[in-house]
Short mmCIF file of C-alpha atoms in Angstrom, two decimals:
data_model
loop_
_atom_site.label_atom_id
_atom_site.label_comp_id
_atom_site.label_asym_id
_atom_site.label_seq_id
_atom_site.Cartn_x
_atom_site.Cartn_y
_atom_site.Cartn_z
CA MET A 1 -65.76 4.70 -57.85
CA SER A 2 -64.60 7.05 -55.13
CA GLN A 3 -63.70 6.01 -51.58
CA LYS A 4 -64.25 8.72 -49.01
CA SER A 5 -64.38 9.26 -45.28
CA HIS A 6 -65.81 11.79 -42.88
CA THR A 7 -65.34 12.47 -39.17
CA PHE A 8 -68.19 14.21 -37.39
CA GLU A 9 -67.31 16.82 -34.79
CA ASP A 10 -70.40 16.17 -32.67
CA ALA A 11 -70.57 13.02 -30.56
CA LEU A 12 -72.88 10.19 -31.56
CA ASP A 13 -75.02 9.34 -28.54
CA LEU A 14 -75.77 5.64 -28.66
CA GLU A 15 -79.13 4.07 -27.96
CA LEU A 16 -77.84 1.93 -25.08
CA GLY A 17 -76.30 4.85 -23.21
CA GLY A 18 -72.73 5.22 -24.42
CA SER A 19 -71.35 7.64 -26.99
CA LEU A 20 -68.64 8.06 -29.61
CA SER A 21 -66.92 11.43 -29.27
CA THR A 22 -65.86 11.85 -32.91
CA PRO A 23 -67.65 9.20 -34.97
CA HIS A 24 -66.04 8.35 -38.27
CA VAL A 25 -67.60 6.82 -41.39
CA ASN A 26 -65.98 5.40 -44.52
CA TYR A 27 -68.12 5.26 -47.66
CA THR A 28 -67.92 4.62 -51.39
CA THR A 29 -69.72 6.52 -54.13
CA TYR A 30 -70.33 5.79 -57.79
CA GLY A 31 -71.63 8.23 -60.40
CA GLU A 32 -72.66 11.87 -60.00
CA LEU A 33 -75.33 13.62 -57.97
CA ASN A 34 -77.81 15.42 -60.22
CA ALA A 35 -78.87 19.07 -59.85
CA SER A 36 -81.96 18.10 -57.86
CA ARG A 37 -79.83 15.89 -55.58
CA ASP A 38 -82.45 13.15 -55.79
CA ASN A 39 -80.97 10.46 -58.07
CA VAL A 40 -79.53 8.63 -55.06
CA ILE A 41 -79.32 4.87 -54.67
CA TRP A 42 -78.38 4.11 -51.06
CA ALA A 43 -77.12 0.57 -50.54
CA CYS A 44 -76.91 -0.87 -47.02
CA HIS A 45 -74.39 -3.71 -46.84
CA ALA A 46 -74.69 -7.03 -45.06
CA LEU A 47 -72.97 -7.88 -41.79
CA THR A 48 -69.40 -8.61 -42.93
CA ALA A 49 -69.37 -6.88 -46.32
CA ASN A 50 -67.92 -3.43 -47.05
CA SER A 51 -68.85 -0.22 -48.80
CA GLU A 52 -67.58 -1.34 -52.23
CA VAL A 53 -70.98 -2.55 -53.40
CA GLY A 54 -69.83 -2.41 -57.03
CA ASP A 55 -67.48 -5.31 -56.24
CA TRP A 56 -69.58 -7.73 -54.17
CA TRP A 57 -72.92 -6.97 -55.90
CA ASN A 58 -71.51 -6.21 -59.34
CA ALA A 59 -74.29 -8.06 -61.17
CA LEU A 60 -76.67 -5.35 -59.94
CA PHE A 61 -74.37 -2.33 -59.59
CA GLY A 62 -72.34 -1.15 -62.57
CA GLU A 63 -72.60 0.38 -66.02
CA GLY A 64 -75.41 -1.24 -67.96
CA GLU A 65 -76.78 -2.90 -64.83
CA LEU A 66 -79.97 -2.13 -62.89
CA PHE A 67 -78.19 0.37 -60.66
CA ASP A 68 -76.15 2.17 -63.28
CA PRO A 69 -73.69 4.87 -62.08
CA THR A 70 -74.18 6.74 -65.36
CA LYS A 71 -77.78 7.34 -64.24
CA TYR A 72 -77.61 7.29 -60.45
CA PHE A 73 -75.47 8.55 -57.60
CA ILE A 74 -74.80 5.37 -55.63
CA ILE A 75 -73.67 5.47 -52.00
CA CYS A 76 -72.71 2.64 -49.69
CA ALA A 77 -71.37 3.40 -46.20
CA ASN A 78 -69.46 1.02 -43.97
CA ASN A 79 -71.56 -0.01 -41.00
CA LEU A 80 -70.82 1.03 -37.46
CA GLY A 81 -68.49 -1.61 -35.99
CA SER A 82 -67.11 -2.59 -39.39
CA PRO A 83 -63.34 -3.20 -39.55
CA TYR A 84 -63.23 -1.38 -42.90
CA GLY A 85 -62.82 2.16 -41.64
CA THR A 86 -65.97 3.28 -39.82
CA SER A 87 -65.80 3.68 -36.03
CA SER A 88 -65.33 0.20 -34.58
CA PRO A 89 -63.44 -1.86 -32.00
CA LYS A 90 -60.39 -1.39 -34.27
CA THR A 91 -60.61 2.39 -33.88
CA ILE A 92 -58.11 4.09 -31.57
CA ASN A 93 -59.71 5.04 -28.28
CA PRO A 94 -58.74 8.70 -27.69
CA THR A 95 -58.69 8.06 -23.94
CA THR A 96 -56.15 5.21 -24.02
CA GLY A 97 -54.38 5.71 -27.33
CA GLU A 98 -55.01 2.04 -28.18
CA GLY A 99 -57.71 0.18 -30.10
CA TYR A 100 -61.06 -0.06 -28.33
CA ARG A 101 -61.38 -3.85 -28.72
CA HIS A 102 -63.56 -5.02 -25.80
CA GLU A 103 -64.05 -1.43 -24.60
CA PHE A 104 -65.99 -0.31 -27.67
CA PRO A 105 -69.39 0.92 -26.44
CA ALA A 106 -72.44 -1.26 -27.03
CA TYR A 107 -74.47 -0.13 -30.02
CA THR A 108 -77.54 -1.17 -31.99
CA ILE A 109 -78.67 -1.52 -35.59
CA ARG A 110 -80.54 1.75 -35.04
CA ASP A 111 -77.25 3.45 -34.15
CA THR A 112 -75.77 2.32 -37.47
CA ALA A 113 -78.80 3.80 -39.24
CA ALA A 114 -78.35 7.04 -37.25
CA LEU A 115 -74.73 7.29 -38.41
CA HIS A 116 -75.80 6.78 -42.02
CA LEU A 117 -78.47 9.45 -41.62
CA ARG A 118 -75.81 11.85 -40.43
CA LEU A 119 -73.83 11.13 -43.57
CA LEU A 120 -76.95 11.72 -45.68
CA ASP A 121 -77.39 15.15 -44.11
CA HIS A 122 -73.67 15.92 -44.39
CA LEU A 123 -73.92 15.27 -48.14
CA ASN A 124 -77.00 17.54 -48.31
CA ILE A 125 -79.06 14.91 -50.09
CA ALA A 126 -82.70 15.86 -50.60
CA SER A 127 -84.13 12.39 -51.02
CA ILE A 128 -83.25 8.77 -51.75
CA HIS A 129 -84.57 7.40 -55.03
CA CYS A 130 -84.04 3.79 -53.89
CA LEU A 131 -82.89 2.39 -50.57
CA ILE A 132 -81.74 -1.22 -50.92
CA GLY A 133 -80.30 -3.79 -48.53
CA GLY A 134 -80.07 -7.50 -47.89
CA SER A 135 -79.79 -9.35 -44.58
CA CYS A 136 -78.36 -6.97 -41.96
CA GLY A 137 -78.48 -4.27 -44.65
CA GLY A 138 -82.24 -4.79 -44.93
CA ASN A 139 -82.59 -4.22 -41.19
CA ILE A 140 -80.63 -0.95 -41.44
CA ALA A 141 -82.71 0.12 -44.43
CA GLN A 142 -85.92 -0.33 -42.45
CA GLU A 143 -84.62 1.92 -39.68
CA MET A 144 -83.58 4.57 -42.20
CA ALA A 145 -86.93 4.43 -43.99
CA ILE A 146 -88.84 4.80 -40.72
CA SER A 147 -86.77 7.88 -39.79
CA LEU A 148 -86.80 9.53 -43.22
CA GLY A 149 -90.47 9.09 -44.08
CA ASP A 150 -91.30 10.40 -47.56
CA ARG A 151 -87.65 11.34 -48.23
CA VAL A 152 -87.24 7.69 -49.32
CA LYS A 153 -89.12 7.19 -52.58
CA SER A 154 -88.64 3.42 -52.87
CA MET A 155 -87.12 0.62 -50.82
CA ARG A 156 -86.02 -2.87 -51.88
CA ILE A 157 -85.19 -5.22 -48.99
CA MET A 158 -84.50 -8.95 -48.81
CA CYS A 159 -83.48 -11.68 -46.33
CA CYS A 160 -84.36 -9.51 -43.34
CA SER A 161 -86.92 -9.21 -40.56
CA ALA A 162 -88.65 -6.64 -38.38
CA GLN A 163 -87.06 -8.17 -35.28
CA GLU A 164 -84.18 -10.56 -34.75
CA SER A 165 -85.70 -13.97 -34.05
CA PRO A 166 -84.92 -16.30 -31.11
CA TRP A 167 -83.55 -18.75 -33.72
CA VAL A 168 -80.96 -16.28 -35.01
CA ILE A 169 -80.08 -15.00 -31.53
CA SER A 170 -79.37 -18.58 -30.46
CA ILE A 171 -77.01 -19.00 -33.43
CA HIS A 172 -75.22 -15.79 -32.48
CA GLU A 173 -74.91 -16.91 -28.87
CA SER A 174 -73.40 -20.21 -30.00
CA GLN A 175 -70.87 -18.23 -32.00
CA ARG A 176 -70.07 -16.07 -28.99
CA ILE A 177 -69.53 -19.19 -26.89
CA ALA A 178 -67.04 -20.39 -29.51
CA MET A 179 -65.24 -17.05 -29.37
CA HIS A 180 -65.07 -17.06 -25.57
CA ALA A 181 -63.66 -20.60 -25.68
CA ASP A 182 -60.55 -19.10 -27.29
CA LEU A 183 -58.55 -18.09 -24.20
CA THR A 184 -56.67 -15.44 -26.18
CA PHE A 185 -59.89 -13.53 -26.82
CA LYS A 186 -59.40 -11.53 -23.61
CA GLY A 187 -55.81 -10.68 -24.47
CA ASN A 188 -54.22 -7.82 -26.37
CA GLU A 189 -51.84 -9.63 -28.70
CA PRO A 190 -52.34 -9.07 -32.46
CA THR A 191 -53.72 -12.59 -32.98
CA ALA A 192 -56.13 -12.46 -30.03
CA GLY A 193 -59.43 -14.16 -30.73
CA GLN A 194 -58.57 -15.53 -34.15
CA GLU A 195 -59.08 -19.21 -33.32
CA GLY A 196 -62.46 -18.43 -31.79
CA LEU A 197 -63.40 -16.35 -34.82
CA ARG A 198 -62.49 -19.25 -37.12
CA GLY A 199 -64.75 -21.59 -35.16
CA ALA A 200 -67.60 -19.09 -34.93
CA ARG A 201 -67.63 -18.49 -38.67
CA ALA A 202 -67.37 -22.18 -39.52
CA PHE A 203 -70.25 -22.94 -37.15
CA ALA A 204 -72.54 -20.35 -38.74
CA LEU A 205 -71.79 -21.12 -42.37
CA PRO A 206 -74.35 -23.94 -42.87
CA PHE A 207 -77.11 -21.60 -41.66
CA TYR A 208 -76.24 -19.18 -44.47
CA ARG A 209 -76.63 -21.92 -47.07
CA SER A 210 -78.93 -24.97 -47.15
CA HIS A 211 -78.97 -28.77 -47.03
CA ALA A 212 -79.45 -28.84 -50.79
CA SER A 213 -76.59 -26.46 -51.56
CA PHE A 214 -74.15 -28.53 -49.51
CA ALA A 215 -75.39 -31.68 -51.25
CA ILE A 216 -74.74 -30.05 -54.64
CA ARG A 217 -71.25 -28.78 -53.91
CA GLN A 218 -69.83 -30.90 -51.10
CA SER A 219 -71.05 -34.44 -51.75
CA GLU A 220 -68.47 -37.25 -51.96
CA ASP A 221 -67.89 -39.35 -55.09
CA ASP A 222 -65.87 -42.00 -53.26
CA LEU A 223 -68.17 -44.55 -51.60
CA GLU A 224 -65.32 -45.75 -49.35
CA LYS A 225 -64.38 -42.37 -47.90
CA VAL A 226 -64.48 -42.18 -44.09
CA SER A 227 -62.48 -39.00 -43.36
CA ASP A 228 -61.30 -35.69 -44.83
CA PHE A 229 -64.74 -34.95 -46.20
CA LYS A 230 -65.29 -32.11 -48.66
CA ALA A 231 -67.83 -30.45 -46.37
CA ALA A 232 -65.40 -30.49 -43.43
CA SER A 233 -62.62 -29.07 -45.56
CA TYR A 234 -64.95 -26.41 -46.90
CA VAL A 235 -66.00 -25.01 -43.52
CA ARG A 236 -62.37 -25.07 -42.31
CA TYR A 237 -61.33 -23.16 -45.41
CA GLN A 238 -64.11 -20.59 -45.02
CA GLY A 239 -63.28 -20.15 -41.33
CA GLN A 240 -59.64 -19.40 -42.12
CA LYS A 241 -60.57 -17.15 -45.04
CA PHE A 242 -62.71 -15.10 -42.67
CA VAL A 243 -59.90 -14.82 -40.12
CA ASP A 244 -57.61 -13.52 -42.86
CA ARG A 245 -59.92 -10.58 -43.62
CA TYR A 246 -61.90 -9.82 -40.46
CA ASP A 247 -61.41 -8.61 -36.92
CA PRO A 248 -62.65 -10.83 -34.04
CA PHE A 249 -63.69 -7.92 -31.84
CA CYS A 250 -65.61 -6.22 -34.64
CA TYR A 251 -67.45 -9.45 -35.38
CA TYR A 252 -68.33 -10.01 -31.71
CA HIS A 253 -69.78 -6.52 -31.34
CA GLN A 254 -71.64 -6.82 -34.63
CA LEU A 255 -73.33 -10.02 -33.50
CA ASN A 256 -74.43 -8.21 -30.34
CA ALA A 257 -75.80 -5.34 -32.40
CA LEU A 258 -77.75 -7.69 -34.65
CA ASP A 259 -79.50 -9.17 -31.63
CA THR A 260 -80.88 -5.72 -30.75
CA HIS A 261 -82.74 -5.37 -34.05
CA ASN A 262 -86.39 -4.61 -33.32
CA VAL A 263 -88.08 -1.78 -35.22
CA GLY A 264 -90.87 -1.69 -32.63
CA ARG A 265 -88.64 -0.71 -29.71
CA GLY A 266 -89.71 2.70 -28.41
CA ARG A 267 -92.37 3.02 -31.12
CA GLY A 268 -95.32 1.28 -29.51
CA SER A 269 -95.21 -1.90 -31.59
CA ILE A 270 -93.67 -3.43 -34.68
CA GLU A 271 -96.92 -2.76 -36.51
CA GLN A 272 -96.86 0.94 -35.65
CA ALA A 273 -93.19 1.23 -36.58
CA LEU A 274 -93.56 -0.37 -40.02
CA TYR A 275 -96.67 1.70 -40.70
CA MET A 276 -94.38 4.77 -40.58
CA ILE A 277 -92.58 3.66 -43.77
CA LYS A 278 -93.74 5.81 -46.68
CA ALA A 279 -91.47 4.33 -49.39
CA ASP A 280 -92.80 2.22 -52.24
CA THR A 281 -91.49 -1.06 -50.84
CA GLN A 282 -90.72 -4.41 -52.42
CA VAL A 283 -89.80 -7.28 -50.12
CA ILE A 284 -87.95 -10.24 -51.62
CA GLY A 285 -87.69 -13.67 -50.01
CA PHE A 286 -85.67 -16.74 -50.95
CA SER A 287 -87.40 -20.08 -50.65
CA SER A 288 -84.61 -22.03 -48.86
CA ASP A 289 -83.48 -19.31 -46.44
CA LEU A 290 -82.87 -21.06 -43.11
CA LEU A 291 -81.65 -17.98 -41.27
CA ILE A 292 -84.47 -15.55 -42.08
CA PRO A 293 -87.28 -17.72 -43.47
CA THR A 294 -89.81 -16.41 -45.94
CA SER A 295 -92.43 -16.07 -43.20
CA GLU A 296 -90.42 -13.07 -41.93
CA GLN A 297 -90.50 -11.48 -45.40
CA HIS A 298 -94.27 -12.07 -45.65
CA ARG A 299 -94.71 -10.33 -42.30
CA LEU A 300 -92.77 -7.27 -43.45
CA ALA A 301 -94.72 -7.03 -46.69
CA SER A 302 -98.04 -7.36 -44.85
CA LEU A 303 -97.23 -4.57 -42.37
CA ILE A 304 -95.48 -1.99 -44.56
CA PRO A 305 -98.23 0.06 -46.27
CA GLY A 306 -98.60 -0.86 -49.94
CA ALA A 307 -95.60 -3.20 -49.93
CA SER A 308 -95.35 -6.03 -52.44
CA TYR A 309 -93.75 -9.43 -51.95
CA VAL A 310 -91.94 -11.69 -54.38
CA GLU A 311 -90.21 -15.00 -53.70
CA ILE A 312 -87.28 -16.49 -55.56
CA GLU A 313 -86.95 -20.25 -55.73
CA THR A 314 -83.40 -21.26 -54.86
CA GLN A 315 -81.30 -23.99 -53.29
CA PHE A 316 -78.68 -21.58 -51.94
CA GLY A 317 -80.31 -20.42 -48.72
CA HIS A 318 -79.76 -17.05 -47.07
CA ASP A 319 -76.73 -16.16 -49.19
CA ALA A 320 -78.84 -16.51 -52.32
CA PHE A 321 -79.30 -12.72 -52.41
CA LEU A 322 -75.62 -12.57 -53.38
CA ILE A 323 -75.75 -15.61 -55.68
CA GLU A 324 -79.09 -15.52 -57.50
CA THR A 325 -78.43 -12.17 -59.16
CA ASP A 326 -80.00 -13.13 -62.51
CA ALA A 327 -83.26 -13.88 -60.70
CA LEU A 328 -82.97 -10.64 -58.73
CA ARG A 329 -82.58 -8.63 -61.92
CA GLU A 330 -85.79 -10.16 -63.21
CA VAL A 331 -87.92 -9.41 -60.15
CA LEU A 332 -86.56 -6.08 -58.90
CA VAL A 333 -89.00 -3.33 -59.84
CA MET A 334 -87.46 0.08 -60.50
#
């Protein structure tokens, strides 16, 4: 594993009108690039993950696994807005000498894809053998595949959609309301926005899982219990755990960016946009996904030329793409 970074000299003009004067990207690589520079596995990470795909998806990425660094050159870049090193609200604004925070320019999922495409060209990579991503990473992968055409040989995407749905946007807006309810969110102190972030994450957590998964892991054994429930403790714990590792301003901007996801924007229609994908595509859905239901996966598979669809039965909802790795190994076609 090698952690790297690159700062581009040319500004990144953003889709919504702003720009980043010297955009920066952190990325992690595994393995070696072959002589033809075409043994590349490009992994797009989910919303709050990082570039160390060998850690959080280690059942798929690692020696002896499906994506083996002894065979492939694996790249995962931190998304735009991520607090893990790529240009984000945590980045120092060269104009003020302080972190951007609220002043970070508005950006889209397509802008994240554009930054990754710059990195691809910087590394002088001829083609991508397999482009893979789940959730937000699947959205980014679609944008990259549309832009790269036949330079992407295969694509494997899961838990994603062609356009962010009203259902998901409403969840994001509820999270933003929780963040704005924290009066420190507008301040500049080091702990600004943390209480709101805790609430926003706790609110969203059930949507990433399922009724059945909570029943399995958070049910009470004591028939007389009337307070301090396991489920309540669990979401409090997860909210605090998120605060300990994440930046409130990055999360807020990332939610905004997710809402912009629509591959059809500026391309005539979603149908026309997905028709531009040339990669051999496999779309994977998870039966209990509340956030991005399987109907969205079916739509992708029906509109991407030649795409196939497979569904994994699970009780673990949207996050199953990180949990049901044994099932993923069985269905992923390479």
